[in-house]
Amino acid sequence: MAIVKEIVEEAAFRLDVCSQPTSTLAVLYFHAPWAPPCKQVSVVLSTLASTYPAGSNIAFFSLNAEELPEVSEEFDVTAVPFIVLQKGGVTLETVSGSDATKIRAAVEKYAGAGNGDAKTSLPPAQTVTKPAHPVHDTAGSDATTTNGTKNLAGYAPSAQDSKVTTESEDKQTKEELFKRLRELVKAAPVMLFMKGTPSSPQCGFSRQTVSMLREKGVRYGFFNILADDDVRQGLKEFADWPTFPQLWVGGELVGGLDIVKEEFENDPDFLNDYSVNAPKPQAA
Amino acid sequence: MSASTTPMEDAIRAKVTAALQPTRLEIFNDSHLHSHHKAMEGVTSKETHFRVFITSDAFKSKTLLARQRMVNHLLQDEMAREGGIHALQLKTRTPEEEERQLQNDAAKQ
C-alpha cells in the first residue's frame, strides 16, 4: 500500500522526488503544521495513498513548505495546503485548498482510480496524530480565508495572535470542524469510520464490518476515530448517529454494522461498484 | 414494590412501546459478552450492550437508516449518558417484512 513520504530537507527532495521514473506520478503535498486545513488534507492524502498498491507508478510526498523554502519557491507555493502533480519533473496540475473531492479527482485523472486490492491486503495502519492544540488555537489570526488556504506571505507570529478562546471562536471551531468532516466523509467513495484500523480493529462491531467489506472485496478508505477525539465527537453530531463504526458511501451515511449487514442480505449487488470484483469503468 | 434491577431495559421497553406500538419487541442484554473489553474498563453498569428486535408499522416506507435513527432518538439520553447504553444492535422490521422472513426461513427448513 502506498504511503505518504515526508521530505524533511532539500537534499532528500532532489534524491527522492527527482529520481522518480518519468512514468511515476509524483504527488507533492505542501503543508504547514500551523494551518488547520492541512491536518485534514494530510488525512485525505494518506487515505487516498492507501488505496494505491505500493510500488505502483504513483508516489506521495509531504513537504513542510516553511522548512523547504527553496522547493516551495520552485513550485511557486504561496498558500497551503497546496498539491502539485508531476511526472518526470513536469507539473501536470496543481490543487490549492482542502477540497478532498478535487484532490482525489486530480490524482485519479493521472493515476487512475486507486486499486485497493482489498481482498489480499488491508489498508496500512494509519498514523493520525491527535492535534496537540485545539483547532482554534492557530486560527486566531487569519480565520477568514474563503477556500481554506493560508497565505504564507502574510504569516508572522505576532503578539495579536489570540491565545484565549472566546465564544465566537468556539462557534467558529465547530463550523471549521464540520467543514473538515464534510470533506473527510468524501475522502474516498466508500469511507469507514471505525475503532482501530482494518489490520487492528479495537471493537467487535468494527472488526465485523471490516470482515464483511473484505469478503466482498470492497475498496474503501478508513479513519480511526480512536486517534482523533475531535472527529469522534464531531462526527456523532454531524452524522446524527451516536455510534461507530459508520459506513459512508458517496459522502452519505449508510449506517452501522446492522444496516450494512442487512443491505448486503437484501441486495447482493450492494457496493458492487466499489468492489475489486466489478468490471473497471472506462476512464473518462 | 422493589426497585427494578434492569432500569435501562425498562426504559428501552417503555419508550419504544410508547412511540412505536410494536407488534413484536425483544430485548437482549449482551453486556456480559463485552464486560471484559478494554472499552468497558471501570464501567460498573450491567446494562451497556443491547440487541433489540422491533417489528412495527411505524417503520413502513422508511429506509433502514431512518428507522434506526428513530430508535436512536428515542434512546438519545440513555446513549449519551456516562455509563449508559454503549452499544445498540437493532433489527427493525415492518409486520409484512417479518412475515416474509418467517416464510423464507420456513421454506429453507
Short mmCIF file of C-alpha atoms in Angstrom, two decimals:
data_model
loop_
_atom_site.label_atom_id
_atom_site.label_comp_id
_atom_site.label_asym_id
_atom_site.label_seq_id
_atom_site.Cartn_x
_atom_site.Cartn_y
_atom_site.Cartn_z
CA MET A 1 0.00 0.00 0.00
CA ALA A 2 1.35 3.41 -0.89
CA ILE A 3 2.12 5.79 1.95
CA VAL A 4 2.85 9.50 2.07
CA LYS A 5 6.60 10.01 2.45
CA GLU A 6 7.74 13.02 4.47
CA ILE A 7 10.55 15.01 2.87
CA VAL A 8 12.45 16.93 5.52
CA GLU A 9 15.28 18.51 3.63
CA GLU A 10 16.28 19.83 0.22
CA ALA A 11 18.73 17.02 -0.41
CA ALA A 12 16.05 14.41 0.23
CA PHE A 13 13.80 16.17 -2.24
CA ARG A 14 16.41 16.06 -5.00
CA LEU A 15 17.13 12.43 -4.22
CA ASP A 16 13.65 11.02 -3.72
CA VAL A 17 11.36 13.05 -5.87
CA CYS A 18 13.61 13.97 -8.76
CA SER A 19 14.84 10.41 -9.14
CA GLN A 20 11.35 9.05 -9.75
CA PRO A 21 10.95 7.44 -13.20
CA THR A 22 9.10 9.59 -15.72
CA SER A 23 6.19 7.18 -15.67
CA THR A 24 5.61 7.77 -11.98
CA LEU A 25 3.04 10.33 -10.95
CA ALA A 26 4.56 12.27 -8.06
CA VAL A 27 2.03 13.88 -5.75
CA LEU A 28 3.75 16.68 -3.82
CA TYR A 29 1.80 17.97 -0.86
CA PHE A 30 2.96 21.27 0.62
CA HIS A 31 1.73 21.96 4.13
CA ALA A 32 2.37 23.99 7.23
CA PRO A 33 1.75 22.45 10.66
CA TRP A 34 0.02 25.58 11.98
CA ALA A 35 -2.64 25.65 9.25
CA PRO A 36 -5.77 23.73 10.35
CA PRO A 37 -6.92 22.67 6.84
CA CYS A 38 -3.56 20.92 6.39
CA LYS A 39 -4.29 18.39 9.11
CA GLN A 40 -7.38 17.37 7.21
CA VAL A 41 -5.64 17.20 3.86
CA SER A 42 -2.94 15.04 5.46
CA VAL A 43 -5.61 12.53 6.39
CA VAL A 44 -7.27 12.74 2.98
CA LEU A 45 -3.94 12.09 1.28
CA SER A 46 -2.86 9.18 3.41
CA THR A 47 -6.31 7.65 2.95
CA LEU A 48 -6.02 8.19 -0.80
CA ALA A 49 -2.47 6.82 -0.82
CA SER A 50 -3.63 3.67 0.94
CA THR A 51 -5.90 2.83 -1.97
CA TYR A 52 -2.93 2.53 -4.33
CA PRO A 53 -0.71 -0.56 -4.09
CA ALA A 54 2.89 0.12 -3.04
CA GLY A 55 5.24 0.09 -5.99
CA SER A 56 2.59 1.25 -8.45
CA ASN A 57 3.53 4.25 -10.54
CA ILE A 58 2.32 6.81 -8.08
CA ALA A 59 4.28 8.26 -5.19
CA PHE A 60 3.09 10.60 -2.47
CA PHE A 61 5.34 13.11 -0.77
CA SER A 62 4.65 15.51 2.05
CA LEU A 63 6.70 18.71 2.35
CA ASN A 64 6.70 21.29 5.11
CA ALA A 65 6.62 24.44 2.99
CA GLU A 66 8.38 26.59 5.56
CA GLU A 67 11.23 24.17 6.15
CA LEU A 68 11.85 23.77 2.43
CA PRO A 69 11.68 27.36 1.20
CA GLU A 70 13.68 26.74 -1.95
CA VAL A 71 11.48 23.89 -3.07
CA SER A 72 8.39 25.91 -2.22
CA GLU A 73 9.67 28.80 -4.29
CA GLU A 74 10.43 26.47 -7.17
CA PHE A 75 6.80 25.46 -7.23
CA ASP A 76 5.53 28.93 -6.52
CA VAL A 77 3.83 27.87 -3.31
CA THR A 78 2.30 30.95 -1.74
CA ALA A 79 -0.52 29.34 0.19
CA VAL A 80 -1.07 25.97 1.84
CA PRO A 81 -2.38 23.34 1.59
CA PHE A 82 -1.05 23.05 -1.96
CA ILE A 83 -0.68 19.95 -4.07
CA VAL A 84 1.47 19.55 -7.16
CA LEU A 85 1.10 16.61 -9.52
CA GLN A 86 4.06 15.99 -11.76
CA LYS A 87 5.59 13.34 -13.97
CA GLY A 88 9.28 13.35 -14.84
CA GLY A 89 9.70 16.80 -13.40
CA VAL A 90 6.85 18.29 -15.46
CA THR A 91 4.00 19.79 -13.48
CA LEU A 92 0.67 18.50 -14.78
CA GLU A 93 -1.70 20.09 -12.36
CA THR A 94 -1.90 21.86 -9.02
CA VAL A 95 -4.67 21.85 -6.44
CA SER A 96 -4.97 24.61 -3.92
CA GLY A 97 -7.04 24.29 -0.78
CA SER A 98 -8.60 21.43 1.12
CA ASP A 99 -11.36 20.15 -1.15
CA ALA A 100 -10.99 16.38 -0.84
CA THR A 101 -13.08 15.64 -3.94
CA LYS A 102 -10.97 18.00 -6.02
CA ILE A 103 -7.73 16.45 -4.78
CA ARG A 104 -8.91 12.93 -5.43
CA ALA A 105 -10.25 13.83 -8.88
CA ALA A 106 -6.89 15.34 -9.86
CA VAL A 107 -4.91 12.35 -8.68
CA GLU A 108 -7.26 9.87 -10.34
CA LYS A 109 -7.13 11.85 -13.58
CA TYR A 110 -3.46 10.98 -13.97
CA ALA A 111 -3.07 7.79 -11.99
CA GLY A 112 -6.41 6.08 -12.47
CA ALA A 113 -8.65 5.10 -9.58
CA GLY A 114 -6.97 3.55 -6.59
CA ASN A 115 -6.68 -0.21 -6.77
CA GLY A 116 -7.12 -1.06 -3.15
CA ASP A 117 -6.88 -4.81 -3.75
CA ALA A 118 -8.78 -5.11 -0.51
CA LYS A 119 -9.05 -8.85 -0.92
CA THR A 120 -5.46 -9.73 -0.26
CA SER A 121 -4.13 -6.77 1.66
CA LEU A 122 -5.59 -4.25 4.03
CA PRO A 123 -5.02 -0.51 4.20
CA PRO A 124 -1.93 0.20 6.32
CA ALA A 125 -2.05 1.33 9.91
CA GLN A 126 -2.74 4.99 9.57
CA THR A 127 -0.75 7.44 11.62
CA VAL A 128 -3.25 10.01 12.73
CA THR A 129 -1.82 12.17 15.42
CA LYS A 130 -4.14 13.87 17.80
CA PRO A 131 -3.70 17.62 17.22
CA ALA A 132 -1.53 18.98 20.02
CA HIS A 133 -3.71 22.06 20.33
CA PRO A 134 -7.38 22.51 19.66
CA VAL A 135 -8.17 23.80 16.19
CA HIS A 136 -8.98 27.33 17.28
CA ASP A 137 -5.54 27.89 18.77
CA THR A 138 -3.96 28.57 15.41
CA ALA A 139 -6.99 30.12 13.79
CA GLY A 140 -6.57 33.29 15.82
CA SER A 141 -5.20 35.44 13.04
CA ASP A 142 -6.34 34.66 9.53
CA ALA A 143 -9.51 32.74 10.11
CA THR A 144 -11.46 34.28 7.31
CA THR A 145 -9.94 32.58 4.28
CA THR A 146 -12.58 31.62 1.78
CA ASN A 147 -11.24 28.40 0.38
CA GLY A 148 -9.26 27.13 3.32
CA THR A 149 -5.82 28.25 2.13
CA LYS A 150 -3.43 30.23 4.24
CA ASN A 151 -1.27 32.97 2.76
CA LEU A 152 2.31 32.18 3.72
CA ALA A 153 3.46 35.65 2.84
CA GLY A 154 1.16 37.16 5.45
CA TYR A 155 2.23 34.88 8.26
CA ALA A 156 4.36 36.08 11.11
CA PRO A 157 3.80 35.08 14.72
CA SER A 158 2.64 38.22 16.39
CA ALA A 159 1.50 39.40 19.77
CA GLN A 160 -2.02 39.78 18.44
CA ASP A 161 -2.46 36.03 17.87
CA SER A 162 -5.20 35.20 20.31
CA LYS A 163 -4.36 32.61 22.94
CA VAL A 164 -7.73 32.81 24.66
CA THR A 165 -10.90 31.33 23.20
CA THR A 166 -13.96 33.47 23.15
CA GLU A 167 -17.45 32.19 22.48
CA SER A 168 -17.34 33.31 18.87
CA GLU A 169 -14.13 31.41 18.36
CA ASP A 170 -15.73 28.27 19.78
CA LYS A 171 -18.57 28.59 17.31
CA GLN A 172 -16.07 29.06 14.53
CA THR A 173 -14.22 25.97 15.73
CA LYS A 174 -17.37 23.91 15.38
CA GLU A 175 -18.01 25.32 11.93
CA GLU A 176 -14.45 24.51 10.97
CA LEU A 177 -14.78 21.03 12.39
CA PHE A 178 -17.98 20.41 10.44
CA LYS A 179 -16.35 21.78 7.31
CA ARG A 180 -13.48 19.39 7.88
CA LEU A 181 -15.91 16.50 8.42
CA ARG A 182 -17.82 17.36 5.29
CA GLU A 183 -14.60 16.82 3.35
CA LEU A 184 -13.47 13.82 5.37
CA VAL A 185 -16.58 11.79 4.63
CA LYS A 186 -15.82 12.26 0.93
CA ALA A 187 -12.14 11.35 1.22
CA ALA A 188 -12.90 8.07 -0.52
CA PRO A 189 -16.04 6.81 -2.36
CA VAL A 190 -16.52 4.35 0.48
CA MET A 191 -15.35 5.60 3.89
CA LEU A 192 -15.35 3.60 7.08
CA PHE A 193 -15.08 5.47 10.39
CA MET A 194 -14.06 2.77 12.82
CA LYS A 195 -12.44 2.00 16.13
CA GLY A 196 -8.91 0.97 15.36
CA THR A 197 -7.65 0.08 11.91
CA PRO A 198 -8.56 -2.70 9.46
CA SER A 199 -5.40 -4.57 10.43
CA SER A 200 -6.04 -3.98 14.11
CA PRO A 201 -9.70 -3.29 14.93
CA GLN A 202 -10.36 -2.27 18.53
CA CYS A 203 -14.01 -3.24 18.65
CA GLY A 204 -16.04 -6.29 17.67
CA PHE A 205 -18.51 -4.36 15.54
CA SER A 206 -15.74 -2.57 13.68
CA ARG A 207 -13.98 -5.87 13.16
CA GLN A 208 -17.11 -7.49 11.72
CA THR A 209 -17.65 -4.57 9.36
CA VAL A 210 -14.07 -4.78 8.09
CA SER A 211 -14.51 -8.54 7.58
CA MET A 212 -17.68 -8.04 5.59
CA LEU A 213 -16.11 -5.42 3.35
CA ARG A 214 -13.06 -7.58 2.80
CA GLU A 215 -15.22 -10.57 1.90
CA LYS A 216 -16.98 -8.56 -0.77
CA GLY A 217 -13.69 -7.13 -2.00
CA VAL A 218 -14.85 -3.56 -1.41
CA ARG A 219 -12.25 -0.80 -1.82
CA TYR A 220 -12.56 1.71 0.96
CA GLY A 221 -10.78 4.36 2.93
CA PHE A 222 -10.83 4.27 6.70
CA PHE A 223 -10.42 6.61 9.64
CA ASN A 224 -9.51 5.51 13.16
CA ILE A 225 -11.77 7.58 15.40
CA LEU A 226 -9.89 6.45 18.48
CA ALA A 227 -6.95 8.52 17.27
CA ASP A 228 -8.87 11.77 16.93
CA ASP A 229 -11.35 12.78 19.57
CA ASP A 230 -12.48 15.89 17.67
CA VAL A 231 -13.64 13.76 14.78
CA ARG A 232 -15.06 11.13 17.10
CA GLN A 233 -17.34 13.55 18.92
CA GLY A 234 -17.92 15.86 15.97
CA LEU A 235 -18.98 13.10 13.62
CA LYS A 236 -21.63 11.84 16.07
CA GLU A 237 -23.30 15.22 15.86
CA PHE A 238 -22.58 15.82 12.18
CA ALA A 239 -23.99 12.45 11.20
CA ASP A 240 -26.79 12.42 13.79
CA TRP A 241 -25.54 8.94 14.61
CA PRO A 242 -24.26 8.11 18.07
CA THR A 243 -22.11 5.08 17.41
CA PHE A 244 -19.20 3.65 15.43
CA PRO A 245 -18.47 2.02 13.05
CA GLN A 246 -20.04 4.30 10.46
CA LEU A 247 -20.02 3.49 6.77
CA TRP A 248 -20.31 6.41 4.36
CA VAL A 249 -20.81 5.98 0.62
CA GLY A 250 -20.55 8.89 -1.79
CA GLY A 251 -20.47 11.32 1.12
CA GLU A 252 -23.70 9.96 2.62
CA LEU A 253 -24.17 7.90 5.76
CA VAL A 254 -25.31 4.34 5.13
CA GLY A 255 -25.27 3.30 8.77
CA GLY A 256 -23.55 0.94 11.17
CA LEU A 257 -22.90 -2.79 11.19
CA ASP A 258 -26.58 -3.80 11.39
CA ILE A 259 -27.56 -1.75 8.39
CA VAL A 260 -24.53 -2.77 6.33
CA LYS A 261 -25.28 -6.41 7.10
CA GLU A 262 -28.91 -6.05 6.07
CA GLU A 263 -28.05 -4.14 2.93
CA PHE A 264 -25.79 -7.00 1.85
CA GLU A 265 -28.52 -9.51 2.69
CA ASN A 266 -31.26 -7.63 0.87
CA ASP A 267 -29.19 -6.64 -2.14
CA PRO A 268 -26.46 -8.94 -3.41
CA ASP A 269 -25.13 -6.09 -5.56
CA PHE A 270 -24.69 -3.69 -2.65
CA LEU A 271 -21.39 -1.79 -3.05
CA ASN A 272 -20.59 -3.83 -6.15
CA ASP A 273 -19.47 -0.65 -7.92
CA TYR A 274 -16.69 -0.28 -5.40
CA SER A 275 -15.55 -3.87 -5.39
CA VAL A 276 -12.34 -5.21 -6.91
CA ASN A 277 -14.57 -7.81 -8.50
CA ALA A 278 -16.58 -5.34 -10.53
CA PRO A 279 -15.54 -4.61 -14.11
CA LYS A 280 -13.44 -1.42 -14.06
CA PRO A 281 -15.29 1.58 -15.51
CA GLN A 282 -13.67 3.18 -18.57
CA ALA A 283 -11.60 6.25 -17.71
CA ALA A 284 -13.39 9.44 -18.76
CA MET B 1 -42.53 -2.57 45.22
CA SER B 2 -38.77 -3.22 44.93
CA ALA B 3 -36.66 -1.13 42.55
CA SER B 4 -36.02 -2.71 39.15
CA THR B 5 -32.60 -4.30 38.60
CA THR B 6 -32.87 -3.52 34.91
CA PRO B 7 -33.63 0.19 34.66
CA MET B 8 -32.07 0.56 31.20
CA GLU B 9 -34.02 -2.33 29.74
CA ASP B 10 -37.17 -0.96 31.31
CA ALA B 11 -36.52 2.43 29.75
CA ILE B 12 -35.99 0.87 26.33
CA ARG B 13 -39.16 -1.14 26.61
CA ALA B 14 -41.22 1.78 27.83
CA LYS B 15 -40.02 4.29 25.27
CA VAL B 16 -40.14 2.01 22.24
CA THR B 17 -43.59 0.72 23.18
CA ALA B 18 -44.98 4.18 23.69
CA ALA B 19 -43.55 5.64 20.50
CA LEU B 20 -43.76 2.75 18.03
CA GLN B 21 -46.55 0.45 19.30
CA PRO B 22 -44.58 -2.57 18.14
CA THR B 23 -46.24 -5.89 17.36
CA ARG B 24 -43.03 -7.54 18.50
CA LEU B 25 -40.36 -6.25 20.85
CA GLU B 26 -37.49 -8.39 22.06
CA ILE B 27 -34.66 -7.00 24.14
CA PHE B 28 -31.47 -8.97 24.74
CA ASN B 29 -28.83 -7.78 27.15
CA ASP B 30 -25.40 -8.68 25.70
CA SER B 31 -23.40 -6.67 28.21
CA HIS B 32 -21.80 -9.72 29.79
CA LEU B 33 -20.24 -10.56 26.43
CA HIS B 34 -18.34 -7.26 26.44
CA SER B 35 -17.69 -6.56 30.09
CA HIS B 36 -14.06 -7.65 29.86
CA HIS B 37 -13.33 -5.44 26.86
CA LYS B 38 -10.87 -2.59 27.27
CA ALA B 39 -13.51 -0.04 26.37
CA MET B 40 -15.59 -1.22 29.32
CA GLU B 41 -12.82 -0.85 31.91
CA GLY B 42 -14.13 0.83 35.04
CA VAL B 43 -17.77 0.56 34.00
CA THR B 44 -19.99 -0.93 36.69
CA SER B 45 -23.28 -0.96 34.81
CA LYS B 46 -24.55 -4.36 33.72
CA GLU B 47 -26.67 -2.78 31.03
CA THR B 48 -24.28 -1.47 28.40
CA HIS B 49 -24.84 -3.58 25.27
CA PHE B 50 -28.26 -4.42 23.90
CA ARG B 51 -29.73 -6.28 20.95
CA VAL B 52 -33.25 -5.11 20.20
CA PHE B 53 -35.66 -6.61 17.68
CA ILE B 54 -38.60 -4.38 16.83
CA THR B 55 -41.50 -5.05 14.48
CA SER B 56 -43.72 -2.05 13.93
CA ASP B 57 -45.92 -0.40 11.33
CA ALA B 58 -44.17 2.84 12.14
CA PHE B 59 -41.23 1.62 10.04
CA LYS B 60 -43.23 1.35 6.84
CA SER B 61 -41.67 3.15 3.87
CA LYS B 62 -38.68 4.19 5.91
CA THR B 63 -35.10 3.33 5.00
CA LEU B 64 -33.04 1.25 7.41
CA LEU B 65 -31.15 4.40 8.30
CA ALA B 66 -34.31 6.35 9.07
CA ARG B 67 -35.70 3.50 11.19
CA GLN B 68 -32.58 3.17 13.28
CA ARG B 69 -32.41 6.94 13.68
CA MET B 70 -35.96 6.87 15.08
CA VAL B 71 -34.92 4.40 17.74
CA ASN B 72 -31.62 6.22 18.42
CA HIS B 73 -33.52 9.44 19.03
CA LEU B 74 -35.89 7.76 21.47
CA LEU B 75 -32.92 6.49 23.46
CA GLN B 76 -30.78 9.58 22.98
CA ASP B 77 -30.42 10.36 26.66
CA GLU B 78 -29.62 6.81 27.64
CA MET B 79 -26.95 6.64 24.96
CA ALA B 80 -25.36 9.98 25.76
CA ARG B 81 -25.22 9.37 29.49
CA GLU B 82 -21.98 8.32 31.21
CA GLY B 83 -22.32 4.59 31.96
CA GLY B 84 -25.43 4.44 29.80
CA ILE B 85 -26.03 2.38 26.68
CA HIS B 86 -22.73 1.86 24.91
CA ALA B 87 -23.90 -0.25 22.01
CA LEU B 88 -27.24 -0.93 20.41
CA GLN B 89 -27.80 -3.62 17.79
CA LEU B 90 -31.12 -3.18 16.04
CA LYS B 91 -33.34 -5.21 13.80
CA THR B 92 -36.18 -3.03 12.57
CA ARG B 93 -38.94 -4.59 10.53
CA THR B 94 -42.49 -3.94 9.45
CA PRO B 95 -45.05 -6.70 10.14
CA GLU B 96 -45.03 -7.58 6.42
CA GLU B 97 -41.25 -7.92 6.36
CA GLU B 98 -41.32 -10.10 9.43
CA GLU B 99 -43.95 -12.33 7.84
CA ARG B 100 -41.87 -12.63 4.67
CA GLN B 101 -38.76 -13.51 6.69
CA LEU B 102 -40.61 -16.22 8.60
CA GLN B 103 -41.85 -17.70 5.33
CA ASN B 104 -38.33 -17.65 3.89
CA ASP B 105 -36.97 -19.36 6.97
CA ALA B 106 -39.72 -21.98 6.87
CA ALA B 107 -39.05 -22.64 3.19
CA LYS B 108 -35.40 -23.27 3.96
CA GLN B 109 -36.21 -25.98 6.55
#
